[in-house]
Amino acid sequence: MNILLIGSGGREHALAWKIASSPLLTKLWCAPGNAGIAREAECIALDVADHTAVIAFCKTNAVELVVVGPETPLAAGIVDDLEAAGIKAFGPRKQASQLEASKGFTKALCSEFGIPTGAYRRCTSAAEALDYVRAQGAPIVVKADGLAAGKGVVVARTLQEAEDAIAMMFEGAFGSAGAEVVIEEFLEGREVSFFALCDGETAIPLASAQDHKRVFDHDQGPNTGGMGAYSPTPFVTAEVHDQIMDRIISPTVAGMKARGTPFCGVLYAGVMLTKGGPKLFEFNVRFGDPECQVLMLRMMSDIVPAFLAACDGELKHFDLRWFPDSAITVVMAAKGYPGDYRKATRIEGLDEAEKIDGVEIFHAGTVEKDGAILANGGRVLNVCAIGKTIAEAQARAYQALDRINWPDGFCRRDIGWQAVEKERGGN
Ligand code: AMP
Ligand code: GLY
């Protein structure tokens, strides 16, 4: 089978690596890809915003399945357009992508179907938003409604911070994504990522993971797209797992079906484990990045039949197997990220790093030039490892990291700390 993968990050490198191991695969392309993905797939310079061009490529090359990694093409309706052209595509259609593309849409769905989440108000003017936050007090969370590349959320510790965030969003900091703002109750607890594979009717759990959003050790500094992750997380016990499936994932899938906009693809729930049980604070309509990297390392089953079963509405009879091991990924980013950073700096030592048992390196933002690997983004590498325990996986990943010579890069040194502490007998 010929497959086209869309995306260029570490998530897509992990997906390409996993798809490439499938006996069902004949040929894999990736648009646009990166230097690491080029080891698994033929990278092609296709403008993925141009759906007609993507369809033409698929027809010319007899592509039978398109796998969409990031949210932007999903929200732009690439799956609808591919399906209309008779090409199978993994990921939600435009209407169902609203679960990520509009925070207000998701909050309304939660209200309609009794899905546990924080109290909220949707606001279309600064005056309305200011009135609401002043009545509620801080801490409180201010969110741009639309897609804002992971930057549209301000967790305001003080009323002043909330007021500043409201002003910034209504002044157009996120363009039309901030024309509506959702003000949400601050949820206190431990944050986990939970993934389920959906076919419009049935949802099967994939795995849990924990991301590390802040840029510096001990969860300091600004939020990022994610500086590292591990899976499984010990905080998602069997009981919590069932609660998330029963109270969040299943009612969402049933609700979307009832509304006539069934959800197919990966449903990623950002969940806060509060004293009152798990509460949803956001949905994404795709794999997490970097959580996908650790999920792919742990997945024993072939992923291609899973994608096909999701597209065909056949998940009811489907089962996925996982390695019991723990997996971790540490992100190496360019110094300055998530602010300004230099590009085209040289990275060495990757081959030596990958020689360590259980280690896999996925590229998030690299290019190859004259045989050298150069940084080409904010998040640049995912140094991943698998181990019998999270502590073993962590030790391997950092051992590999120390073999990489990239003076212009940095990473957090504490990825997985909460799970390691728990493994050692803490809480
Ligand atoms: P997002 O960009 O939606 O992933 O949100 C960024 C981060 O903001 C999340 O990872 C959470 O840590 C935090 N966050 C979002 N909503 C809430 C909430 N209601 N209460 C507390 N923290 C939140
Ligand atoms: N790891 C966060 C995200 O993928 O949105």
Coordinates of C-alpha atoms and ligand atoms in Angstrom, one line a residue:
M1 CA 0.0 0.0 0.0
N2 CA 1.2 3.5 -0.8
I3 CA 0.9 6.0 2.0
L4 CA 1.4 9.8 2.2
L5 CA 2.1 11.3 5.6
I6 CA 1.6 15.0 6.1
G7 CA 3.8 17.0 8.6
S8 CA 7.4 17.9 9.4
G9 CA 7.9 17.5 13.2
G10 CA 9.1 14.9 15.6
R11 CA 5.6 13.5 15.8
E12 CA 5.7 12.8 12.1
H13 CA 9.1 11.3 12.3
A14 CA 7.8 8.9 14.9
L15 CA 4.8 8.1 12.7
A16 CA 7.0 7.6 9.7
W17 CA 9.2 5.2 11.6
K18 CA 6.3 3.2 12.8
I19 CA 4.5 3.2 9.4
A20 CA 7.8 2.2 7.7
S21 CA 7.9 -1.0 9.8
S22 CA 4.5 -2.2 8.5
P23 CA 4.5 -5.2 6.2
L24 CA 1.5 -3.6 4.5
L25 CA 3.6 -0.7 3.3
T26 CA 4.8 -0.5 -0.3
K27 CA 6.0 3.2 -0.4
L28 CA 5.9 6.0 2.0
W29 CA 6.0 9.7 1.1
C30 CA 6.1 12.6 3.6
A31 CA 5.1 16.2 2.8
P32 CA 7.2 18.2 3.6
G33 CA 9.2 16.0 6.1
N34 CA 12.6 16.7 7.6
A35 CA 16.1 15.3 7.5
G36 CA 15.2 12.5 9.9
I37 CA 12.0 11.5 8.2
A38 CA 14.0 11.2 5.0
R39 CA 15.5 8.0 6.4
E40 CA 12.0 6.4 6.4
A41 CA 10.2 8.1 3.6
E42 CA 10.6 10.1 0.4
C43 CA 10.2 13.7 1.4
I44 CA 8.3 15.8 -1.1
A45 CA 7.9 19.6 -1.4
L46 CA 4.2 19.6 -1.6
D47 CA 2.2 22.7 -0.4
V48 CA -0.3 20.9 1.9
A49 CA -2.5 24.0 2.1
D50 CA -3.2 23.4 -1.6
H51 CA -5.6 20.5 -1.4
T52 CA -5.9 20.2 -5.2
A53 CA -2.2 19.6 -5.4
V54 CA -2.3 17.0 -2.6
I55 CA -5.1 15.2 -4.4
A56 CA -3.3 15.3 -7.7
F57 CA -0.1 13.9 -6.1
C58 CA -2.2 11.0 -4.5
K59 CA -3.8 10.2 -7.8
T60 CA -0.5 10.2 -9.8
N61 CA 1.2 8.0 -7.2
A62 CA -1.7 5.7 -6.4
V63 CA -1.7 6.7 -2.7
E64 CA -4.3 4.7 -0.9
L65 CA -4.0 6.3 2.5
V66 CA -3.1 9.8 3.7
V67 CA -2.2 10.2 7.4
V68 CA -2.4 13.8 8.6
G69 CA -0.2 14.7 11.6
P70 CA -0.8 18.4 12.5
E71 CA -4.1 20.2 13.3
T72 CA -3.9 23.0 10.7
P73 CA -4.6 20.9 7.6
L74 CA -7.3 19.1 9.5
A75 CA -9.0 22.3 10.5
A76 CA -8.7 23.4 6.9
G77 CA -10.7 20.4 5.8
I78 CA -8.0 18.4 4.0
V79 CA -9.7 15.1 5.0
D80 CA -13.1 16.2 3.6
D81 CA -11.4 17.2 0.3
L82 CA -9.4 13.9 0.1
E83 CA -12.5 11.8 0.9
A84 CA -14.5 13.7 -1.8
A85 CA -11.8 12.7 -4.3
G86 CA -12.1 9.1 -3.2
I87 CA -8.9 9.0 -1.2
K88 CA -8.9 7.4 2.3
A89 CA -7.5 9.9 4.9
F90 CA -6.8 9.3 8.6
G91 CA -7.9 12.3 10.8
P92 CA -11.1 14.1 11.5
R93 CA -13.1 16.1 9.0
K94 CA -13.3 19.9 9.3
Q95 CA -16.5 20.0 11.4
A96 CA -15.1 17.4 13.9
S97 CA -11.7 19.3 14.0
Q98 CA -13.6 22.1 15.8
L99 CA -12.9 20.1 18.9
E100 CA -9.4 21.7 18.7
A101 CA -10.0 24.6 16.4
S102 CA -12.6 26.2 18.7
K103 CA -12.3 26.1 22.5
G104 CA -15.8 27.6 22.8
F105 CA -17.2 24.7 20.6
T106 CA -15.7 22.2 23.0
K107 CA -16.9 23.9 26.1
A108 CA -20.4 24.0 24.6
L109 CA -20.2 20.2 23.8
C110 CA -19.1 19.5 27.4
S111 CA -22.1 21.4 28.7
E112 CA -24.5 19.6 26.3
F113 CA -23.2 16.1 27.1
G114 CA -22.3 16.5 30.8
I115 CA -18.5 16.1 30.2
P116 CA -16.6 17.2 33.3
T117 CA -14.7 20.5 32.7
G118 CA -14.1 23.8 34.4
A119 CA -16.8 26.5 34.7
Y120 CA -16.5 29.0 31.8
R121 CA -17.8 31.9 29.9
R122 CA -17.5 32.5 26.1
C123 CA -16.9 36.2 25.4
T124 CA -16.9 38.2 22.2
S125 CA -15.9 41.6 23.7
A126 CA -13.2 42.7 26.1
A127 CA -15.8 44.4 28.3
E128 CA -17.8 41.2 28.8
A129 CA -14.6 39.2 29.5
L130 CA -13.3 41.8 32.0
D131 CA -16.7 41.8 33.9
Y132 CA -16.6 38.0 34.1
V133 CA -13.0 37.8 35.4
R134 CA -13.6 40.6 37.9
A135 CA -16.6 38.7 39.2
Q136 CA -14.7 35.4 39.4
G137 CA -11.3 36.6 40.7
A138 CA -7.9 35.0 40.1
P139 CA -6.4 32.5 39.4
I140 CA -8.3 32.1 36.2
V141 CA -7.5 31.0 32.7
V142 CA -7.9 33.1 29.5
K143 CA -8.0 31.3 26.2
A144 CA -8.1 32.5 22.6
D145 CA -10.9 30.5 21.0
G146 CA -9.1 29.5 17.8
L147 CA -5.8 27.9 16.8
A148 CA -2.8 29.9 18.2
A149 CA 0.1 27.4 17.8
G150 CA -0.1 26.5 21.5
K151 CA 0.4 30.1 22.6
G152 CA -3.3 31.1 23.0
V153 CA -3.6 30.1 26.7
V154 CA -2.8 32.4 29.7
V155 CA -3.0 30.9 33.2
A156 CA -3.4 34.2 35.1
R157 CA -2.3 34.1 38.7
T158 CA -3.6 37.6 39.4
L159 CA -6.5 39.7 38.1
Q160 CA -4.1 42.1 36.5
E161 CA -2.5 39.2 34.4
A162 CA -6.0 38.1 33.4
E163 CA -6.9 41.7 32.4
D164 CA -3.7 42.1 30.4
A165 CA -4.3 38.8 28.6
I166 CA -7.9 39.8 27.7
A167 CA -6.6 43.2 26.3
M168 CA -3.8 41.4 24.3
M169 CA -6.2 38.9 22.8
F170 CA -8.9 41.4 21.8
E171 CA -6.2 43.7 20.4
G172 CA -5.5 41.0 17.9
A173 CA -2.4 39.2 19.2
F174 CA -3.7 36.0 17.7
G175 CA -5.6 37.5 14.8
S176 CA -9.1 36.1 14.3
A177 CA -8.3 33.2 16.7
G178 CA -8.7 35.7 19.5
A179 CA -12.0 37.3 18.3
E180 CA -13.7 35.1 20.8
V181 CA -12.2 34.4 24.2
V182 CA -13.0 31.6 26.6
I183 CA -12.5 32.4 30.3
E184 CA -12.1 29.2 32.3
E185 CA -12.0 28.2 35.9
F186 CA -8.4 27.4 37.0
L187 CA -8.2 23.7 37.6
E188 CA -5.8 22.5 40.2
G189 CA -4.2 19.1 40.0
R190 CA -1.9 16.9 38.0
E191 CA -2.0 17.3 34.2
V192 CA -2.0 14.2 31.9
S193 CA -2.4 13.6 28.2
F194 CA -4.8 10.8 27.2
F195 CA -5.2 9.4 23.7
A196 CA -7.9 7.4 22.0
L197 CA -8.4 6.1 18.5
C198 CA -11.9 6.8 17.2
D199 CA -13.8 5.7 14.1
G200 CA -16.9 7.9 14.6
E201 CA -18.6 5.5 16.8
T202 CA -16.1 3.4 18.8
A203 CA -13.1 4.7 20.7
I204 CA -10.3 2.5 21.8
P205 CA -7.8 3.8 24.3
L206 CA -4.2 4.2 23.1
A207 CA -2.1 5.2 26.1
S208 CA -1.5 7.9 28.6
A209 CA 1.5 10.2 28.7
Q210 CA 2.7 13.2 30.5
D211 CA 4.1 16.2 28.7
H212 CA 6.4 18.9 30.2
K213 CA 5.1 22.2 28.8
R214 CA 7.4 24.7 30.6
V215 CA 10.7 25.4 29.0
F216 CA 13.0 25.1 32.1
D217 CA 13.7 22.5 34.8
H218 CA 11.3 22.3 37.7
D219 CA 8.5 23.6 35.4
Q220 CA 9.8 27.1 35.3
G221 CA 9.7 29.6 32.4
P222 CA 7.1 30.1 29.6
N223 CA 4.9 27.4 28.1
T224 CA 6.2 25.6 25.0
G225 CA 4.9 23.1 22.6
G226 CA 6.3 20.4 25.0
M227 CA 9.9 19.8 26.2
G228 CA 9.6 16.1 26.8
A229 CA 7.2 13.3 27.6
Y230 CA 7.0 9.8 29.0
S231 CA 4.5 7.0 28.8
P232 CA 2.7 5.3 30.5
T233 CA 2.1 7.7 33.4
P234 CA 1.6 6.0 36.8
F235 CA -0.9 8.8 37.6
V236 CA -3.4 7.3 35.2
T237 CA -4.3 4.3 37.3
A238 CA -6.8 1.7 36.0
E239 CA -9.5 3.6 37.8
V240 CA -8.6 7.0 36.4
H241 CA -8.3 5.4 32.9
D242 CA -11.8 4.1 33.1
Q243 CA -13.1 7.4 34.4
I244 CA -11.5 9.3 31.5
M245 CA -12.9 6.8 29.0
D246 CA -16.4 6.7 30.5
R247 CA -16.8 10.4 31.4
I248 CA -14.8 12.2 28.7
I249 CA -13.9 10.2 25.7
S250 CA -17.0 8.0 25.2
P251 CA -19.6 10.9 25.7
T252 CA -17.6 13.0 23.3
V253 CA -17.6 10.4 20.6
A254 CA -21.3 9.7 21.2
G255 CA -22.1 13.4 21.2
M256 CA -20.3 14.2 18.0
K257 CA -22.1 11.3 16.3
A258 CA -25.4 12.5 17.6
R259 CA -24.7 15.9 16.2
G260 CA -24.0 14.5 12.8
T261 CA -20.3 15.3 12.9
P262 CA -18.7 12.0 13.9
F263 CA -15.1 12.1 15.1
C264 CA -12.6 9.9 13.3
G265 CA -8.9 10.0 14.2
V266 CA -6.9 10.5 17.4
L267 CA -8.7 12.3 20.1
Y268 CA -6.2 13.8 22.6
A269 CA -7.7 14.9 25.9
G270 CA -5.7 17.3 28.1
V271 CA -7.0 16.2 31.5
M272 CA -6.4 17.7 34.9
L273 CA -6.6 15.1 37.7
T274 CA -8.4 17.2 40.3
K275 CA -9.7 16.3 43.8
G276 CA -13.2 16.0 42.1
G277 CA -12.0 13.6 39.5
P278 CA -10.6 14.0 36.0
K279 CA -11.6 17.2 34.2
L280 CA -11.1 18.1 30.6
F281 CA -9.2 21.3 29.9
E282 CA -8.7 20.9 26.2
F283 CA -9.1 18.5 23.3
N284 CA -6.7 18.2 20.4
V285 CA -7.7 16.2 17.3
R286 CA -4.3 14.6 16.5
F287 CA -1.4 12.9 18.3
G288 CA 0.5 15.1 20.7
D289 CA 3.9 16.2 19.9
P290 CA 6.1 15.0 21.7
E291 CA 3.7 12.4 23.2
C292 CA 3.3 10.6 19.9
Q293 CA 7.0 9.7 20.0
V294 CA 6.7 7.7 23.2
L295 CA 3.4 6.1 22.1
M296 CA 5.0 4.9 18.9
L297 CA 7.9 3.4 20.8
R298 CA 5.5 1.5 23.0
M299 CA 3.1 0.3 20.4
M300 CA 3.7 -3.4 19.5
S301 CA 0.9 -3.7 16.9
D302 CA 1.2 -2.6 13.3
I303 CA -0.3 0.9 13.1
V304 CA -1.4 0.8 9.5
P305 CA -4.4 -1.6 10.1
A306 CA -5.3 0.6 13.0
F307 CA -5.5 3.7 10.8
L308 CA -7.5 1.7 8.2
A309 CA -9.9 0.4 10.8
A310 CA -10.5 3.9 12.1
C311 CA -11.1 5.2 8.6
D312 CA -13.5 2.3 7.8
G313 CA -15.5 2.4 11.0
E314 CA -14.2 -1.0 12.0
L315 CA -12.7 -0.3 15.4
K316 CA -15.4 -2.3 17.3
H317 CA -13.5 -5.5 16.5
F318 CA -10.0 -4.1 16.8
D319 CA -7.4 -4.5 19.5
L320 CA -4.0 -2.9 19.9
R321 CA -1.1 -4.4 21.8
W322 CA 1.6 -2.4 23.7
F323 CA 5.0 -3.2 25.1
P324 CA 4.8 -3.0 28.9
D325 CA 8.0 -0.9 28.9
S326 CA 8.3 2.8 29.7
A327 CA 9.3 5.2 27.1
I328 CA 10.6 8.8 27.4
T329 CA 11.5 11.6 25.0
V330 CA 13.6 14.6 25.8
V331 CA 13.3 17.5 23.4
M332 CA 16.5 19.3 22.3
A333 CA 15.6 22.9 21.3
A334 CA 17.5 25.8 19.8
K335 CA 18.8 28.2 22.5
G336 CA 16.3 31.0 22.8
Y337 CA 13.2 28.8 22.1
P338 CA 10.2 29.5 22.6
G339 CA 11.4 33.0 21.8
D340 CA 13.9 33.9 18.9
Y341 CA 16.6 31.4 18.0
R342 CA 19.2 30.8 15.4
K343 CA 18.8 28.4 12.6
A344 CA 21.3 26.4 10.5
T345 CA 23.6 25.5 13.4
R346 CA 25.5 22.3 13.1
I347 CA 24.6 19.1 15.1
E348 CA 27.1 16.2 15.6
G349 CA 27.2 13.0 17.4
L350 CA 23.8 11.6 16.5
D351 CA 25.2 8.2 15.3
E352 CA 27.1 7.7 18.5
A353 CA 24.0 8.7 20.6
E354 CA 21.8 6.2 18.8
K355 CA 24.2 3.3 19.5
I356 CA 23.0 3.2 23.1
D357 CA 20.6 0.3 23.8
G358 CA 16.9 1.2 23.5
V359 CA 17.6 4.7 22.1
E360 CA 15.8 6.2 19.1
I361 CA 16.3 9.8 17.9
F362 CA 13.4 11.5 16.1
H363 CA 14.1 14.7 14.2
A364 CA 11.7 17.6 14.9
G365 CA 13.3 20.4 12.9
T366 CA 16.4 19.6 10.9
V367 CA 17.7 19.8 7.4
E368 CA 20.6 18.0 5.8
K369 CA 23.2 20.1 3.9
D370 CA 26.3 18.6 2.3
G371 CA 26.0 15.6 4.6
A372 CA 25.7 17.6 7.8
I373 CA 22.6 17.8 10.0
L374 CA 21.6 21.4 10.7
A375 CA 18.9 22.8 13.1
N376 CA 15.9 24.2 11.3
G377 CA 13.4 25.1 14.0
G378 CA 12.7 25.7 17.7
R379 CA 12.2 22.2 18.8
V380 CA 14.9 20.3 16.8
L381 CA 15.5 16.7 18.1
N382 CA 13.6 14.2 20.2
V383 CA 16.0 11.9 22.1
C384 CA 13.9 8.9 23.0
A385 CA 14.6 5.8 25.0
I386 CA 12.7 2.7 26.2
G387 CA 13.4 0.9 29.4
K388 CA 12.0 -1.6 31.9
T389 CA 11.3 1.3 34.3
I390 CA 10.9 5.0 33.7
A391 CA 14.2 5.6 35.6
E392 CA 16.0 3.2 33.2
A393 CA 14.5 4.9 30.1
Q394 CA 15.4 8.3 31.5
A395 CA 19.0 7.3 32.2
R396 CA 19.4 6.0 28.7
A397 CA 17.9 9.1 27.1
Y398 CA 20.3 11.4 29.0
Q399 CA 23.2 9.2 28.3
A400 CA 22.4 9.5 24.6
L401 CA 21.9 13.2 24.9
D402 CA 25.3 13.7 26.4
R403 CA 26.8 12.2 23.2
I404 CA 25.2 14.9 21.0
N405 CA 27.4 17.8 20.2
W406 CA 25.3 20.8 19.5
P407 CA 26.5 24.0 21.3
D408 CA 23.5 26.0 20.2
G409 CA 21.0 23.5 21.7
F410 CA 19.6 22.9 25.2
C411 CA 17.2 20.6 26.9
R412 CA 15.5 20.1 30.2
R413 CA 17.4 17.7 32.5
D414 CA 14.4 16.5 34.5
I415 CA 11.9 15.0 32.0
G416 CA 10.0 12.2 33.8
W417 CA 10.8 13.4 37.3
Q418 CA 7.3 13.0 38.7
A419 CA 7.1 9.3 37.5
V420 CA 10.7 8.6 38.7
E421 CA 9.8 10.0 42.1
K422 CA 6.7 7.8 42.2
E423 CA 8.7 4.8 41.1
R424 CA 11.1 5.4 44.0
G425 CA 8.1 5.3 46.4
G426 CA 7.0 9.0 46.5
N427 CA 3.6 10.4 45.7
Ligands
AMP1 P1 -3.1 24.5 25.9 O1 -2.4 25.4 25.1 O2 -4.6 24.5 25.7 O3 -2.4 23.1 25.9 O4 -2.9 25.0 27.4 C1 -1.7 25.3 27.9 C2 -1.5 24.9 29.3 O5 -2.4 25.7 30.1 C3 -2.0 23.5 29.7 O6 -1.1 22.5 29.4 C4 -2.3 23.6 31.1 O7 -1.1 23.4 31.9 C5 -2.8 25.0 31.3 N1 -4.2 25.1 31.4 C6 -5.2 25.1 30.4 N2 -6.4 25.2 30.9 C7 -6.3 25.2 32.3 C8 -7.2 25.2 33.4 N3 -8.5 25.4 33.2 N4 -6.7 25.2 34.6 C9 -5.4 25.1 34.8 N5 -4.5 25.1 33.8 C10 -4.9 25.1 32.6
GLY2 N1 2.3 18.2 23.5 C1 1.3 19.2 23.3 C2 0.6 19.2 22.0 O1 0.9 18.4 21.2 O2 -0.3 20.0 21.9

